[in-house]
PDB file of C-alpha atoms in Angstrom:
ATOM      1  CA  UNK A   1      96.428  80.839  86.655  1.00 48.00           C
ATOM      2  CA  UNK A   2      94.786  80.694  90.087  1.00 53.00           C
ATOM      3  CA  UNK A   3      95.783  77.027  90.517  1.00 48.00           C
ATOM      4  CA  UNK A   4      99.443  77.653  89.633  1.00 52.00           C
ATOM      5  CA  UNK A   5      99.501  80.785  91.785  1.00 57.00           C
ATOM      6  CA  UNK A   6      98.218  78.817  94.764  1.00 65.00           C
ATOM      7  CA  UNK A   7     100.828  76.101  94.186  1.00 72.00           C
ATOM      8  CA  UNK A   8     103.662  78.635  94.207  1.00 74.00           C
ATOM      9  CA  UNK A   9     102.367  80.224  97.388  1.00 76.00           C
ATOM     10  CA  UNK A  10     101.781  76.865  99.031  1.00 76.00           C
ATOM     11  CA  UNK A  11     105.404  75.842  98.493  1.00 80.00           C
ATOM     12  CA  UNK A  12     106.571  79.054 100.155  1.00 80.00           C
ATOM     13  CA  UNK A  13     104.130  78.570 103.029  1.00 78.00           C
ATOM     14  CA  UNK A  14     105.340  75.048 103.664  1.00 79.00           C
ATOM     15  CA  UNK A  15     108.994  76.104 103.602  1.00 83.00           C
ATOM     16  CA  UNK A  16     108.304  78.990 105.987  1.00 80.00           C
ATOM     17  CA  UNK A  17     106.296  76.778 108.331  1.00 75.00           C
ATOM     18  CA  UNK A  18     108.961  74.087 108.258  1.00 77.00           C
ATOM     19  CA  UNK A  19     111.828  76.459 109.040  1.00 78.00           C
ATOM     20  CA  UNK A  20     113.579  75.784 105.729  1.00 82.00           C
ATOM     21  CA  UNK A  21     112.750  78.980 103.887  1.00 80.00           C
ATOM     22  CA  UNK A  22     114.575  80.157 100.794  1.00 84.00           C
ATOM     23  CA  UNK A  23     115.542  83.819 100.234  1.00 84.00           C
ATOM     24  CA  UNK A  24     112.447  84.435  98.110  1.00 88.00           C
ATOM     25  CA  UNK A  25     110.218  83.251 100.950  1.00 88.00           C
ATOM     26  CA  UNK A  26     111.502  86.094 103.120  1.00 86.00           C
ATOM     27  CA  UNK A  27     110.425  88.511 100.387  1.00 90.00           C
ATOM     28  CA  UNK A  28     107.045  86.800  99.988  1.00 89.00           C
ATOM     29  CA  UNK A  29     106.394  86.387 103.718  1.00 88.00           C
ATOM     30  CA  UNK A  30     104.352  89.549 104.311  1.00 90.00           C
ATOM     31  CA  UNK A  31     102.256  88.988 101.194  1.00 90.00           C
ATOM     32  CA  UNK A  32     101.487  85.436 102.283  1.00 86.00           C
ATOM     33  CA  UNK A  33     100.731  86.350 105.893  1.00 86.00           C
ATOM     34  CA  UNK A  34      98.374  89.143 104.858  1.00 88.00           C
ATOM     35  CA  UNK A  35      96.574  86.918 102.375  1.00 85.00           C
ATOM     36  CA  UNK A  36      96.097  84.194 104.988  1.00 81.00           C
ATOM     37  CA  UNK A  37      95.058  86.628 107.688  1.00 83.00           C
ATOM     38  CA  UNK A  38      92.529  88.472 105.556  1.00 86.00           C
ATOM     39  CA  UNK A  39      91.023  85.229 104.301  1.00 81.00           C
ATOM     40  CA  UNK A  40      90.665  84.084 107.909  1.00 78.00           C
ATOM     41  CA  UNK A  41      88.943  87.382 108.767  1.00 82.00           C
ATOM     42  CA  UNK A  42      86.467  86.827 105.950  1.00 81.00           C
ATOM     43  CA  UNK A  43      85.963  83.181 106.879  1.00 74.00           C
ATOM     44  CA  UNK A  44      86.643  82.258 103.285  1.00 53.00           C
ATOM     45  CA  UNK A  45      87.003  78.489 103.599  1.00 45.00           C
ATOM     46  CA  UNK A  46      87.415  77.749  99.884  1.00 47.00           C
ATOM     47  CA  UNK A  47      90.158  80.305  99.310  1.00 45.00           C
ATOM     48  CA  UNK A  48      91.809  79.121 102.511  1.00 45.00           C
ATOM     49  CA  UNK A  49      92.486  75.695 100.972  1.00 49.00           C
ATOM     50  CA  UNK A  50      96.223  76.321 100.612  1.00 49.00           C
ATOM     51  CA  UNK A  51      96.534  76.948 104.333  1.00 48.00           C
ATOM     52  CA  UNK A  52      94.413  73.930 105.140  1.00 50.00           C
ATOM     53  CA  UNK A  53      96.905  71.725 103.342  1.00 50.00           C
ATOM     54  CA  UNK A  54      99.587  72.819 105.813  1.00 47.00           C
ATOM     55  CA  UNK A  55      98.661  70.353 108.513  1.00 41.00           C
ATOM     56  CA  UNK A  56      99.100  70.335 112.276  1.00 42.00           C
ATOM     57  CA  UNK A  57     102.225  71.989 113.609  1.00 47.00           C
ATOM     58  CA  UNK A  58     102.996  73.552 110.223  1.00 48.00           C
ATOM     59  CA  UNK A  59      99.755  75.524 110.181  1.00 48.00           C
ATOM     60  CA  UNK A  60     100.262  76.677 113.763  1.00 52.00           C
ATOM     61  CA  UNK A  61     103.798  77.734 112.905  1.00 54.00           C
ATOM     62  CA  UNK A  62     102.486  79.896 110.086  1.00 57.00           C
ATOM     63  CA  UNK A  63     100.195  81.732 112.491  1.00 58.00           C
ATOM     64  CA  UNK A  64     103.169  82.423 114.758  1.00 61.00           C
ATOM     65  CA  UNK A  65     105.432  83.850 112.054  1.00 68.00           C
ATOM     66  CA  UNK A  66     106.505  87.440 112.543  1.00 76.00           C
ATOM     67  CA  UNK A  67     106.228  89.919 109.708  1.00 82.00           C
ATOM     68  CA  UNK A  68     109.321  90.867 107.729  1.00 85.00           C
ATOM     69  CA  UNK A  69     110.169  94.376 108.939  1.00 88.00           C
ATOM     70  CA  UNK A  70     112.939  95.054 106.437  1.00 89.00           C
ATOM     71  CA  UNK A  71     111.768  96.674 103.175  1.00 92.00           C
ATOM     72  CA  UNK A  72     112.266  94.348 100.187  1.00 92.00           C
ATOM     73  CA  UNK A  73     115.050  96.466  98.693  1.00 90.00           C
ATOM     74  CA  UNK A  74     117.018  96.162 101.945  1.00 90.00           C
ATOM     75  CA  UNK A  75     116.583  92.393 102.004  1.00 89.00           C
ATOM     76  CA  UNK A  76     118.574  92.177  98.765  1.00 90.00           C
ATOM     77  CA  UNK A  77     121.570  94.091 100.141  1.00 87.00           C
ATOM     78  CA  UNK A  78     124.649  91.965 100.724  1.00 87.00           C
ATOM     79  CA  UNK A  79     123.376  88.827  99.018  1.00 89.00           C
ATOM     80  CA  UNK A  80     125.846  86.762  97.024  1.00 90.00           C
ATOM     81  CA  UNK A  81     125.510  86.349  93.276  1.00 91.00           C
ATOM     82  CA  UNK A  82     124.331  82.782  93.819  1.00 93.00           C
ATOM     83  CA  UNK A  83     121.593  83.948  96.203  1.00 92.00           C
ATOM     84  CA  UNK A  84     120.518  86.661  93.777  1.00 92.00           C
ATOM     85  CA  UNK A  85     120.314  84.150  90.955  1.00 94.00           C
ATOM     86  CA  UNK A  86     118.193  81.850  93.102  1.00 92.00           C
ATOM     87  CA  UNK A  87     115.858  84.702  94.058  1.00 92.00           C
ATOM     88  CA  UNK A  88     115.674  85.759  90.411  1.00 94.00           C
ATOM     89  CA  UNK A  89     114.461  82.310  89.361  1.00 93.00           C
ATOM     90  CA  UNK A  90     111.913  82.088  92.170  1.00 90.00           C
ATOM     91  CA  UNK A  91     110.691  85.673  91.775  1.00 92.00           C
ATOM     92  CA  UNK A  92     110.141  85.126  88.053  1.00 92.00           C
ATOM     93  CA  UNK A  93     107.952  82.173  88.927  1.00 89.00           C
ATOM     94  CA  UNK A  94     105.943  84.325  91.317  1.00 88.00           C
ATOM     95  CA  UNK A  95     105.631  87.083  88.696  1.00 90.00           C
ATOM     96  CA  UNK A  96     104.534  84.591  86.037  1.00 88.00           C
ATOM     97  CA  UNK A  97     101.960  83.061  88.376  1.00 84.00           C
ATOM     98  CA  UNK A  98     100.510  86.512  89.101  1.00 84.00           C
ATOM     99  CA  UNK A  99      99.719  86.828  85.404  1.00 80.00           C
ATOM    100  CA  UNK A 100      98.258  90.032  84.045  1.00 81.00           C
ATOM    101  CA  UNK A 101      95.747  90.635  86.825  1.00 82.00           C
ATOM    102  CA  UNK A 102      97.402  89.394  90.018  1.00 85.00           C
ATOM    103  CA  UNK A 103      97.177  91.651  93.052  1.00 89.00           C
ATOM    104  CA  UNK A 104     100.940  91.527  93.567  1.00 92.00           C
ATOM    105  CA  UNK A 105     102.028  91.699  89.939  1.00 92.00           C
ATOM    106  CA  UNK A 106     103.698  95.113  90.354  1.00 94.00           C
ATOM    107  CA  UNK A 107     105.443  93.960  93.542  1.00 95.00           C
ATOM    108  CA  UNK A 108     107.197  91.049  91.835  1.00 95.00           C
ATOM    109  CA  UNK A 109     107.980  92.998  88.678  1.00 94.00           C
ATOM    110  CA  UNK A 110     109.573  95.790  90.701  1.00 95.00           C
ATOM    111  CA  UNK A 111     111.563  93.261  92.685  1.00 95.00           C
ATOM    112  CA  UNK A 112     112.897  91.748  89.441  1.00 95.00           C
ATOM    113  CA  UNK A 113     114.075  95.190  88.307  1.00 94.00           C
ATOM    114  CA  UNK A 114     116.284  95.451  91.403  1.00 93.00           C
ATOM    115  CA  UNK A 115     117.468  91.851  91.191  1.00 94.00           C
ATOM    116  CA  UNK A 116     118.412  92.177  87.521  1.00 92.00           C
ATOM    117  CA  UNK A 117     120.188  95.446  88.244  1.00 90.00           C
ATOM    118  CA  UNK A 118     122.182  93.872  91.058  1.00 89.00           C
ATOM    119  CA  UNK A 119     123.144  90.932  88.860  1.00 90.00           C
ATOM    120  CA  UNK A 120     124.209  93.161  85.994  1.00 84.00           C
ATOM    121  CA  UNK A 121     126.311  95.439  88.193  1.00 74.00           C
ATOM    122  CA  UNK A 122     126.759  99.158  87.743  1.00 53.00           C
ATOM    123  CA  UNK A 123     127.516 101.122  84.626  1.00 49.00           C
ATOM    124  CA  UNK A 124     130.961 101.860  85.993  1.00 45.00           C
ATOM    125  CA  UNK A 125     132.516 105.240  85.239  1.00 44.00           C
ATOM    126  CA  UNK A 126     129.434 106.612  83.497  1.00 44.00           C
ATOM    127  CA  UNK A 127     127.135 105.870  86.422  1.00 47.00           C
ATOM    128  CA  UNK A 128     129.610 107.251  88.927  1.00 48.00           C
ATOM    129  CA  UNK A 129     130.065 110.433  86.925  1.00 49.00           C
ATOM    130  CA  UNK A 130     126.352 111.229  86.844  1.00 55.00           C
ATOM    131  CA  UNK A 131     125.339 109.929  90.265  1.00 71.00           C
ATOM    132  CA  UNK A 132     125.063 113.344  91.927  1.00 73.00           C
ATOM    133  CA  UNK A 133     123.238 114.808  88.926  1.00 75.00           C
ATOM    134  CA  UNK A 134     120.887 111.853  88.820  1.00 77.00           C
ATOM    135  CA  UNK A 135     120.103 112.100  92.506  1.00 77.00           C
ATOM    136  CA  UNK A 136     119.114 115.721  92.030  1.00 78.00           C
ATOM    137  CA  UNK A 137     117.110 114.852  88.930  1.00 81.00           C
ATOM    138  CA  UNK A 138     115.156 112.063  90.606  1.00 86.00           C
ATOM    139  CA  UNK A 139     114.665 113.581  94.045  1.00 85.00           C
ATOM    140  CA  UNK A 140     111.027 114.199  94.924  1.00 87.00           C
ATOM    141  CA  UNK A 141     109.573 112.546  91.834  1.00 90.00           C
ATOM    142  CA  UNK A 142     106.538 110.305  92.005  1.00 90.00           C
ATOM    143  CA  UNK A 143     106.699 106.769  90.680  1.00 91.00           C
ATOM    144  CA  UNK A 144     104.923 107.829  87.472  1.00 93.00           C
ATOM    145  CA  UNK A 145     107.403 110.666  87.012  1.00 93.00           C
ATOM    146  CA  UNK A 146     110.321 108.311  87.588  1.00 93.00           C
ATOM    147  CA  UNK A 147     108.981 105.930  84.968  1.00 93.00           C
ATOM    148  CA  UNK A 148     108.586 108.821  82.525  1.00 93.00           C
ATOM    149  CA  UNK A 149     112.151 109.944  83.242  1.00 92.00           C
ATOM    150  CA  UNK A 150     113.432 106.452  82.451  1.00 93.00           C
ATOM    151  CA  UNK A 151     111.487 106.314  79.196  1.00 94.00           C
ATOM    152  CA  UNK A 152     112.725 109.751  78.149  1.00 92.00           C
ATOM    153  CA  UNK A 153     116.329 108.851  78.969  1.00 91.00           C
ATOM    154  CA  UNK A 154     116.093 105.732  76.805  1.00 90.00           C
ATOM    155  CA  UNK A 155     114.835 107.785  73.892  1.00 91.00           C
ATOM    156  CA  UNK A 156     117.773 110.164  74.263  1.00 90.00           C
ATOM    157  CA  UNK A 157     120.209 107.254  74.482  1.00 89.00           C
ATOM    158  CA  UNK A 158     119.029 106.048  71.074  1.00 88.00           C
ATOM    159  CA  UNK A 159     120.193 109.256  69.357  1.00 87.00           C
ATOM    160  CA  UNK A 160     123.120 110.317  71.551  1.00 77.00           C
ATOM    161  CA  UNK A 161     126.681 109.823  70.317  1.00 74.00           C
ATOM    162  CA  UNK A 162     127.709 108.679  73.775  1.00 73.00           C
ATOM    163  CA  UNK A 163     124.691 106.833  75.119  1.00 80.00           C
ATOM    164  CA  UNK A 164     126.300 105.732  78.406  1.00 80.00           C
ATOM    165  CA  UNK A 165     125.113 108.852  80.232  1.00 81.00           C
ATOM    166  CA  UNK A 166     121.456 108.407  79.313  1.00 85.00           C
ATOM    167  CA  UNK A 167     121.549 104.663  79.846  1.00 86.00           C
ATOM    168  CA  UNK A 168     122.831 105.344  83.348  1.00 85.00           C
ATOM    169  CA  UNK A 169     120.048 107.876  83.951  1.00 87.00           C
ATOM    170  CA  UNK A 170     117.410 105.402  82.717  1.00 90.00           C
ATOM    171  CA  UNK A 171     118.796 102.675  84.904  1.00 89.00           C
ATOM    172  CA  UNK A 172     118.870 104.871  87.987  1.00 89.00           C
ATOM    173  CA  UNK A 173     115.291 105.994  87.346  1.00 92.00           C
ATOM    174  CA  UNK A 174     114.199 102.363  86.952  1.00 93.00           C
ATOM    175  CA  UNK A 175     115.805 101.499  90.282  1.00 91.00           C
ATOM    176  CA  UNK A 176     114.196 104.453  92.012  1.00 91.00           C
ATOM    177  CA  UNK A 177     110.738 103.638  90.603  1.00 94.00           C
ATOM    178  CA  UNK A 178     111.051  99.971  91.576  1.00 94.00           C
ATOM    179  CA  UNK A 179     112.217 100.861  95.078  1.00 93.00           C
ATOM    180  CA  UNK A 180     109.292 103.262  95.466  1.00 93.00           C
ATOM    181  CA  UNK A 181     106.862 100.549  94.373  1.00 95.00           C
ATOM    182  CA  UNK A 182     108.305  98.062  96.857  1.00 95.00           C
ATOM    183  CA  UNK A 183     108.414 100.569  99.718  1.00 94.00           C
ATOM    184  CA  UNK A 184     104.776 101.496  99.131  1.00 94.00           C
ATOM    185  CA  UNK A 185     103.782  97.822  99.039  1.00 95.00           C
ATOM    186  CA  UNK A 186     105.768  97.141 102.227  1.00 95.00           C
ATOM    187  CA  UNK A 187     104.019  99.975 104.079  1.00 95.00           C
ATOM    188  CA  UNK A 188     100.629  98.774 102.888  1.00 95.00           C
ATOM    189  CA  UNK A 189     101.349  95.199 103.969  1.00 94.00           C
ATOM    190  CA  UNK A 190     102.427  96.278 107.455  1.00 94.00           C
ATOM    191  CA  UNK A 191      99.266  98.358 107.856  1.00 94.00           C
ATOM    192  CA  UNK A 192      97.080  95.468 106.749  1.00 93.00           C
ATOM    193  CA  UNK A 193      98.948  93.106 109.068  1.00 91.00           C
ATOM    194  CA  UNK A 194      98.239  95.477 111.963  1.00 91.00           C
ATOM    195  CA  UNK A 195      94.514  95.259 111.198  1.00 92.00           C
ATOM    196  CA  UNK A 196      94.776  91.453 111.210  1.00 88.00           C
ATOM    197  CA  UNK A 197      96.633  91.495 114.525  1.00 86.00           C
ATOM    198  CA  UNK A 198      93.951  93.669 116.104  1.00 88.00           C
ATOM    199  CA  UNK A 199      91.266  91.323 114.768  1.00 86.00           C
ATOM    200  CA  UNK A 200      93.019  88.266 116.188  1.00 81.00           C
ATOM    201  CA  UNK A 201      93.527  89.960 119.551  1.00 82.00           C
ATOM    202  CA  UNK A 202      89.850  90.880 119.754  1.00 84.00           C
ATOM    203  CA  UNK A 203      88.797  87.404 118.662  1.00 78.00           C
ATOM    204  CA  UNK A 204      90.872  85.830 121.432  1.00 74.00           C
ATOM    205  CA  UNK A 205      89.485  88.330 123.930  1.00 78.00           C
ATOM    206  CA  UNK A 206      85.968  87.265 123.019  1.00 80.00           C
ATOM    207  CA  UNK A 207      86.881  83.569 123.148  1.00 73.00           C
ATOM    208  CA  UNK A 208      88.851  82.827 126.347  1.00 69.00           C
ATOM    209  CA  UNK A 209      88.884  79.096 125.610  1.00 71.00           C
ATOM    210  CA  UNK A 210      90.652  79.702 122.284  1.00 59.00           C
ATOM    211  CA  UNK A 211      93.235  81.821 124.094  1.00 56.00           C
ATOM    212  CA  UNK A 212      93.773  79.012 126.616  1.00 62.00           C
ATOM    213  CA  UNK A 213      94.276  76.518 123.778  1.00 58.00           C
ATOM    214  CA  UNK A 214      96.927  78.755 122.236  1.00 52.00           C
ATOM    215  CA  UNK A 215      98.720  79.081 125.583  1.00 53.00           C
ATOM    216  CA  UNK A 216      98.717  75.303 126.000  1.00 53.00           C
ATOM    217  CA  UNK A 217     100.174  74.891 122.504  1.00 49.00           C
ATOM    218  CA  UNK A 218     102.948  77.371 123.296  1.00 51.00           C
ATOM    219  CA  UNK A 219     103.768  75.717 126.616  1.00 49.00           C
TER     220      UNK A 219
END
């Protein structure tokens, strides 16, 4: 699993470094940058092998990449069906590579919930009719509570004469739980990236020659 996971990440890294990123790479960018940065902080040469395979200018370009400031759910807004289908395929590969114990398993699974929902469209009249009720029902709930609400709504849909209402509630709760998962992950990644940035700044301060080399590369 680790080998396949590294291969998936490496392909994204190379596309990002080469300026030919795909939509999924924008969603993976912060995960990849944090992983690379934290491995550099630890001096973990073996685990840094994927980055080492990005040679020369590509590796320097990776170090210069900015973080993705838009939350993952916002990145999906306005994408065409073709783009969503492409992201769906790539995100499923990421999720599969994470396996059962990957650090970002929940991130990719939550992302797939939103992608699948966008591809399937809304529940039409039923969803519109309950939207205000659902918003009130879901407001303030934790992720665990949202997941429980979705499970309960599915159980009710199985016995209801008109199951469209409860299916719409379950779907809305799934979306809310997935969005919460992604927002939490996004906040965590930005905080970890800030720690990496501070480390790099301090490292350059302690090594003036390294800072001069970076300036010459940027010139």
